[in-house]
PDB file of C-alpha atoms in Angstrom:
ATOM      1  CA  UNK A  70     201.339 135.287  31.501  1.00  0.00           C
ATOM      2  CA  UNK A  71     201.992 131.942  33.227  1.00  0.00           C
ATOM      3  CA  UNK A  72     198.605 130.537  32.657  1.00  0.00           C
ATOM      4  CA  UNK A  73     198.748 131.389  28.865  1.00  0.00           C
ATOM      5  CA  UNK A  74     202.121 129.404  28.334  1.00  0.00           C
ATOM      6  CA  UNK A  75     200.159 126.469  26.666  1.00  0.00           C
ATOM      7  CA  UNK A  76     199.409 128.726  23.626  1.00  0.00           C
ATOM      8  CA  UNK A  77     203.082 129.161  23.120  1.00  0.00           C
ATOM      9  CA  UNK A  78     203.956 125.480  23.410  1.00  0.00           C
ATOM     10  CA  UNK A  79     205.724 125.820  26.790  1.00  0.00           C
ATOM     11  CA  UNK A  80     205.708 123.337  29.640  1.00  0.00           C
ATOM     12  CA  UNK A  81     204.880 123.716  33.450  1.00  0.00           C
ATOM     13  CA  UNK A  82     208.506 124.508  34.202  1.00  0.00           C
ATOM     14  CA  UNK A  83     209.441 127.135  31.637  1.00  0.00           C
ATOM     15  CA  UNK A  84     208.589 130.239  33.740  1.00  0.00           C
ATOM     16  CA  UNK A  85     209.742 128.753  37.192  1.00  0.00           C
ATOM     17  CA  UNK A  86     213.144 130.483  36.909  1.00  0.00           C
ATOM     18  CA  UNK A  87     211.258 133.843  36.540  1.00  0.00           C
ATOM     19  CA  UNK A  88     209.060 133.022  39.654  1.00  0.00           C
ATOM     20  CA  UNK A  89     212.148 132.341  41.716  1.00  0.00           C
ATOM     21  CA  UNK A  90     213.713 135.731  40.662  1.00  0.00           C
ATOM     22  CA  UNK A  91     210.606 137.417  41.955  1.00  0.00           C
ATOM     23  CA  UNK A  92     211.432 136.279  45.435  1.00  0.00           C
ATOM     24  CA  UNK A  93     214.696 138.146  45.148  1.00  0.00           C
ATOM     25  CA  UNK A  94     213.895 141.147  42.992  1.00  0.00           C
ATOM     26  CA  UNK A  95     217.222 142.954  43.656  1.00  0.00           C
ATOM     27  CA  UNK A  96     218.869 140.605  41.199  1.00  0.00           C
ATOM     28  CA  UNK A  97     217.970 142.471  38.034  1.00  0.00           C
ATOM     29  CA  UNK A  98     220.797 140.488  36.083  1.00  0.00           C
ATOM     30  CA  UNK A  99     219.323 137.193  36.878  1.00  0.00           C
ATOM     31  CA  UNK A 100     215.794 138.484  35.849  1.00  0.00           C
ATOM     32  CA  UNK A 101     217.165 139.811  32.511  1.00  0.00           C
ATOM     33  CA  UNK A 102     219.031 136.523  31.704  1.00  0.00           C
ATOM     34  CA  UNK A 103     216.211 134.324  32.660  1.00  0.00           C
ATOM     35  CA  UNK A 104     213.744 136.461  30.792  1.00  0.00           C
ATOM     36  CA  UNK A 105     215.840 136.220  27.684  1.00  0.00           C
ATOM     37  CA  UNK A 106     215.982 132.377  27.909  1.00  0.00           C
ATOM     38  CA  UNK A 107     212.230 132.243  28.303  1.00  0.00           C
ATOM     39  CA  UNK A 108     211.722 134.562  25.376  1.00  0.00           C
ATOM     40  CA  UNK A 109     214.047 132.436  23.327  1.00  0.00           C
ATOM     41  CA  UNK A 110     212.206 129.262  24.233  1.00  0.00           C
ATOM     42  CA  UNK A 111     208.679 130.587  23.740  1.00  0.00           C
ATOM     43  CA  UNK A 112     208.634 133.727  21.461  1.00  0.00           C
ATOM     44  CA  UNK A 113     209.505 131.998  18.174  1.00  0.00           C
ATOM     45  CA  UNK A 114     207.685 133.018  14.983  1.00  0.00           C
ATOM     46  CA  UNK A 115     204.027 132.693  15.155  1.00  0.00           C
ATOM     47  CA  UNK A 116     202.431 129.579  13.514  1.00  0.00           C
ATOM     48  CA  UNK A 117     200.533 130.153  10.232  1.00  0.00           C
ATOM     49  CA  UNK A 118     196.938 130.582  11.072  1.00  0.00           C
ATOM     50  CA  UNK A 119     197.743 131.344  14.730  1.00  0.00           C
ATOM     51  CA  UNK A 120     194.743 132.893  16.420  1.00  0.00           C
ATOM     52  CA  UNK A 121     194.255 136.000  18.420  1.00  0.00           C
ATOM     53  CA  UNK A 122     194.771 134.236  21.730  1.00  0.00           C
ATOM     54  CA  UNK A 123     198.261 133.021  20.807  1.00  0.00           C
ATOM     55  CA  UNK A 124     199.158 136.502  19.514  1.00  0.00           C
ATOM     56  CA  UNK A 125     198.053 138.091  22.677  1.00  0.00           C
ATOM     57  CA  UNK A 126     200.186 135.585  24.689  1.00  0.00           C
ATOM     58  CA  UNK A 127     203.198 136.429  22.514  1.00  0.00           C
ATOM     59  CA  UNK A 128     202.614 140.014  23.104  1.00  0.00           C
ATOM     60  CA  UNK A 129     202.502 139.613  26.817  1.00  0.00           C
ATOM     61  CA  UNK A 130     205.825 137.893  26.734  1.00  0.00           C
ATOM     62  CA  UNK A 131     207.265 140.585  24.595  1.00  0.00           C
ATOM     63  CA  UNK A 132     206.073 143.320  26.900  1.00  0.00           C
ATOM     64  CA  UNK A 133     207.729 141.745  30.045  1.00  0.00           C
ATOM     65  CA  UNK A 134     209.876 144.476  31.648  1.00  0.00           C
ATOM     66  CA  UNK A 135     213.718 144.026  31.363  1.00  0.00           C
ATOM     67  CA  UNK A 136     214.127 144.940  35.037  1.00  0.00           C
ATOM     68  CA  UNK A 137     212.128 143.499  37.927  1.00  0.00           C
ATOM     69  CA  UNK A 138     211.173 146.754  39.389  1.00  0.00           C
ATOM     70  CA  UNK A 139     207.898 146.781  41.453  1.00  0.00           C
ATOM     71  CA  UNK A 140     206.431 149.492  39.233  1.00  0.00           C
ATOM     72  CA  UNK A 141     207.439 147.817  35.940  1.00  0.00           C
ATOM     73  CA  UNK A 142     206.108 144.552  37.054  1.00  0.00           C
ATOM     74  CA  UNK A 143     202.846 146.035  38.312  1.00  0.00           C
ATOM     75  CA  UNK A 144     202.200 147.652  34.988  1.00  0.00           C
ATOM     76  CA  UNK A 145     202.923 144.388  33.189  1.00  0.00           C
ATOM     77  CA  UNK A 146     200.852 142.305  35.533  1.00  0.00           C
ATOM     78  CA  UNK A 147     197.898 144.679  34.966  1.00  0.00           C
ATOM     79  CA  UNK A 148     198.245 144.393  31.150  1.00  0.00           C
ATOM     80  CA  UNK A 149     198.714 140.545  31.521  1.00  0.00           C
ATOM     81  CA  UNK A 150     195.640 140.292  33.546  1.00  0.00           C
ATOM     82  CA  UNK A 151     193.499 141.985  30.985  1.00  0.00           C
ATOM     83  CA  UNK A 152     195.078 140.015  28.125  1.00  0.00           C
ATOM     84  CA  UNK A 153     194.674 136.691  29.933  1.00  0.00           C
ATOM     85  CA  UNK A 154     191.001 137.459  30.574  1.00  0.00           C
ATOM     86  CA  UNK A 155     190.618 138.267  26.860  1.00  0.00           C
ATOM     87  CA  UNK A 156     192.376 135.037  25.939  1.00  0.00           C
ATOM     88  CA  UNK A 157     190.099 132.970  28.194  1.00  0.00           C
ATOM     89  CA  UNK A 158     187.054 134.634  26.620  1.00  0.00           C
ATOM     90  CA  UNK A 159     188.375 133.934  23.188  1.00  0.00           C
ATOM     91  CA  UNK A 160     188.978 130.243  24.008  1.00  0.00           C
ATOM     92  CA  UNK A 161     185.932 129.649  26.242  1.00  0.00           C
ATOM     93  CA  UNK A 162     183.951 126.685  24.683  1.00  0.00           C
ATOM     94  CA  UNK A 163     180.704 128.345  25.992  1.00  0.00           C
ATOM     95  CA  UNK A 164     181.309 131.193  23.549  1.00  0.00           C
ATOM     96  CA  UNK A 165     182.408 129.101  20.525  1.00  0.00           C
ATOM     97  CA  UNK A 166     179.051 129.914  18.755  1.00  0.00           C
ATOM     98  CA  UNK A 167     179.825 133.631  18.918  1.00  0.00           C
ATOM     99  CA  UNK A 168     181.667 135.152  16.125  1.00  0.00           C
ATOM    100  CA  UNK A 169     185.339 135.519  16.843  1.00  0.00           C
ATOM    101  CA  UNK A 170     186.367 139.158  17.137  1.00  0.00           C
ATOM    102  CA  UNK A 171     189.059 140.381  14.819  1.00  0.00           C
ATOM    103  CA  UNK A 172     191.070 143.640  14.919  1.00  0.00           C
ATOM    104  CA  UNK A 173     193.970 144.988  17.004  1.00  0.00           C
ATOM    105  CA  UNK A 174     193.680 143.972  20.638  1.00  0.00           C
ATOM    106  CA  UNK A 175     196.229 146.617  21.677  1.00  0.00           C
ATOM    107  CA  UNK A 176     199.615 145.765  23.182  1.00  0.00           C
ATOM    108  CA  UNK A 177     198.316 143.106  25.514  1.00  0.00           C
ATOM    109  CA  UNK A 178     194.555 143.554  25.689  1.00  0.00           C
ATOM    110  CA  UNK A 179     192.045 146.218  26.246  1.00  0.00           C
ATOM    111  CA  UNK A 180     190.321 147.442  29.353  1.00  0.00           C
ATOM    112  CA  UNK A 181     186.931 145.915  29.850  1.00  0.00           C
ATOM    113  CA  UNK A 182     187.882 142.566  28.217  1.00  0.00           C
ATOM    114  CA  UNK A 183     186.747 140.565  31.261  1.00  0.00           C
ATOM    115  CA  UNK A 184     183.924 138.785  29.426  1.00  0.00           C
ATOM    116  CA  UNK A 185     181.395 140.551  31.551  1.00  0.00           C
ATOM    117  CA  UNK A 186     182.690 138.881  34.703  1.00  0.00           C
ATOM    118  CA  UNK A 187     183.199 140.869  37.839  1.00  0.00           C
ATOM    119  CA  UNK A 188     184.545 140.213  41.276  1.00  0.00           C
ATOM    120  CA  UNK A 189     181.983 140.850  43.980  1.00  0.00           C
ATOM    121  CA  UNK A 190     182.143 140.415  47.770  1.00  0.00           C
ATOM    122  CA  UNK A 191     180.639 136.939  47.276  1.00  0.00           C
ATOM    123  CA  UNK A 192     182.923 135.801  44.466  1.00  0.00           C
ATOM    124  CA  UNK A 193     182.657 136.233  40.676  1.00  0.00           C
ATOM    125  CA  UNK A 194     179.434 137.144  38.996  1.00  0.00           C
ATOM    126  CA  UNK A 195     178.628 136.966  35.333  1.00  0.00           C
ATOM    127  CA  UNK A 196     180.938 136.058  32.454  1.00  0.00           C
ATOM    128  CA  UNK A 197     181.579 132.725  30.896  1.00  0.00           C
ATOM    129  CA  UNK A 198     182.782 129.847  33.067  1.00  0.00           C
ATOM    130  CA  UNK A 199     186.362 129.949  31.727  1.00  0.00           C
ATOM    131  CA  UNK A 200     186.636 133.574  32.276  1.00  0.00           C
ATOM    132  CA  UNK A 201     185.067 133.612  35.661  1.00  0.00           C
ATOM    133  CA  UNK A 202     187.487 130.883  36.812  1.00  0.00           C
ATOM    134  CA  UNK A 203     190.532 132.848  35.522  1.00  0.00           C
ATOM    135  CA  UNK A 204     189.210 136.033  37.297  1.00  0.00           C
ATOM    136  CA  UNK A 205     188.916 133.870  40.464  1.00  0.00           C
ATOM    137  CA  UNK A 206     192.574 132.713  40.069  1.00  0.00           C
ATOM    138  CA  UNK A 207     193.847 136.226  39.399  1.00  0.00           C
ATOM    139  CA  UNK A 208     192.064 137.345  42.558  1.00  0.00           C
ATOM    140  CA  UNK A 209     193.486 134.450  44.617  1.00  0.00           C
ATOM    141  CA  UNK A 210     197.006 135.334  43.445  1.00  0.00           C
ATOM    142  CA  UNK A 211     196.522 138.932  44.272  1.00  0.00           C
ATOM    143  CA  UNK A 212     195.183 138.099  47.729  1.00  0.00           C
ATOM    144  CA  UNK A 213     198.060 135.695  48.470  1.00  0.00           C
ATOM    145  CA  UNK A 214     200.758 138.343  47.463  1.00  0.00           C
ATOM    146  CA  UNK A 215     198.986 140.974  49.414  1.00  0.00           C
ATOM    147  CA  UNK A 216     198.782 138.894  52.567  1.00  0.00           C
ATOM    148  CA  UNK A 217     202.108 137.176  52.385  1.00  0.00           C
ATOM    149  CA  UNK A 218     204.372 139.121  50.058  1.00  0.00           C
ATOM    150  CA  UNK A 219     207.068 137.074  48.500  1.00  0.00           C
ATOM    151  CA  UNK A 220     206.101 134.322  51.089  1.00  0.00           C
ATOM    152  CA  UNK A 221     202.935 133.827  49.049  1.00  0.00           C
ATOM    153  CA  UNK A 222     204.724 133.148  45.806  1.00  0.00           C
ATOM    154  CA  UNK A 223     204.745 129.309  46.245  1.00  0.00           C
ATOM    155  CA  UNK A 224     200.968 129.194  46.782  1.00  0.00           C
ATOM    156  CA  UNK A 225     200.417 131.790  44.000  1.00  0.00           C
ATOM    157  CA  UNK A 226     202.544 129.476  41.746  1.00  0.00           C
ATOM    158  CA  UNK A 227     200.209 126.589  42.572  1.00  0.00           C
ATOM    159  CA  UNK A 228     197.165 128.501  41.751  1.00  0.00           C
ATOM    160  CA  UNK A 229     198.740 129.589  38.513  1.00  0.00           C
ATOM    161  CA  UNK A 230     199.808 125.960  37.658  1.00  0.00           C
ATOM    162  CA  UNK A 231     196.114 124.909  38.018  1.00  0.00           C
ATOM    163  CA  UNK A 232     195.000 127.601  35.611  1.00  0.00           C
ATOM    164  CA  UNK A 233     197.635 126.706  33.143  1.00  0.00           C
ATOM    165  CA  UNK A 234     196.521 123.003  33.267  1.00  0.00           C
ATOM    166  CA  UNK A 235     192.868 124.252  32.642  1.00  0.00           C
ATOM    167  CA  UNK A 236     193.871 126.177  29.620  1.00  0.00           C
ATOM    168  CA  UNK A 237     196.129 123.516  28.265  1.00  0.00           C
ATOM    169  CA  UNK A 238     192.995 121.203  28.327  1.00  0.00           C
ATOM    170  CA  UNK A 239     190.958 123.777  26.592  1.00  0.00           C
ATOM    171  CA  UNK A 240     193.653 124.271  23.832  1.00  0.00           C
ATOM    172  CA  UNK A 241     193.886 120.476  23.418  1.00  0.00           C
ATOM    173  CA  UNK A 242     190.088 120.006  23.200  1.00  0.00           C
ATOM    174  CA  UNK A 243     189.801 122.771  20.608  1.00  0.00           C
ATOM    175  CA  UNK A 244     192.654 121.218  18.579  1.00  0.00           C
ATOM    176  CA  UNK A 245     191.023 117.814  18.593  1.00  0.00           C
ATOM    177  CA  UNK A 246     187.745 119.421  17.588  1.00  0.00           C
ATOM    178  CA  UNK A 247     189.355 121.062  14.534  1.00  0.00           C
ATOM    179  CA  UNK A 248     191.647 118.111  13.623  1.00  0.00           C
TER     180      UNK A 248
END
């Protein structure tokens, strides 16, 4: 979700309160109130002509669990992972010549929407450059959290911030190209 915030007009700090709540998941009230503030700031009505990528980002935010349980966050994270890969595929400049898909993308994305990229023992193989980079970032975040638990949140946030800046640049470039 964090890397897709530029599609919703959010800044680099908008999700920081949620990240901090993840370090102390027992505080469900703090999670709920912070999530409500984020939703209020980002989940306004869609812009006229808003593309599928922004719709997927809005659905990710809407699907966030109301309580920070490990099981609920895991299901949401899995759905966000697929949706983020689909968003990156839709926005990848290397794929702009391909016709944009239309139709329902499900709640937050569909399985298999990795842009043909896959994680291998030696890195990421296949897929467009933007999708492959997003898949690498997702893998890095999972590895950091698996190795360090909540102690890996700071580094995971840094990886996520890098990805958000990349996507912001892509969105900006696309807007200039259409403007």
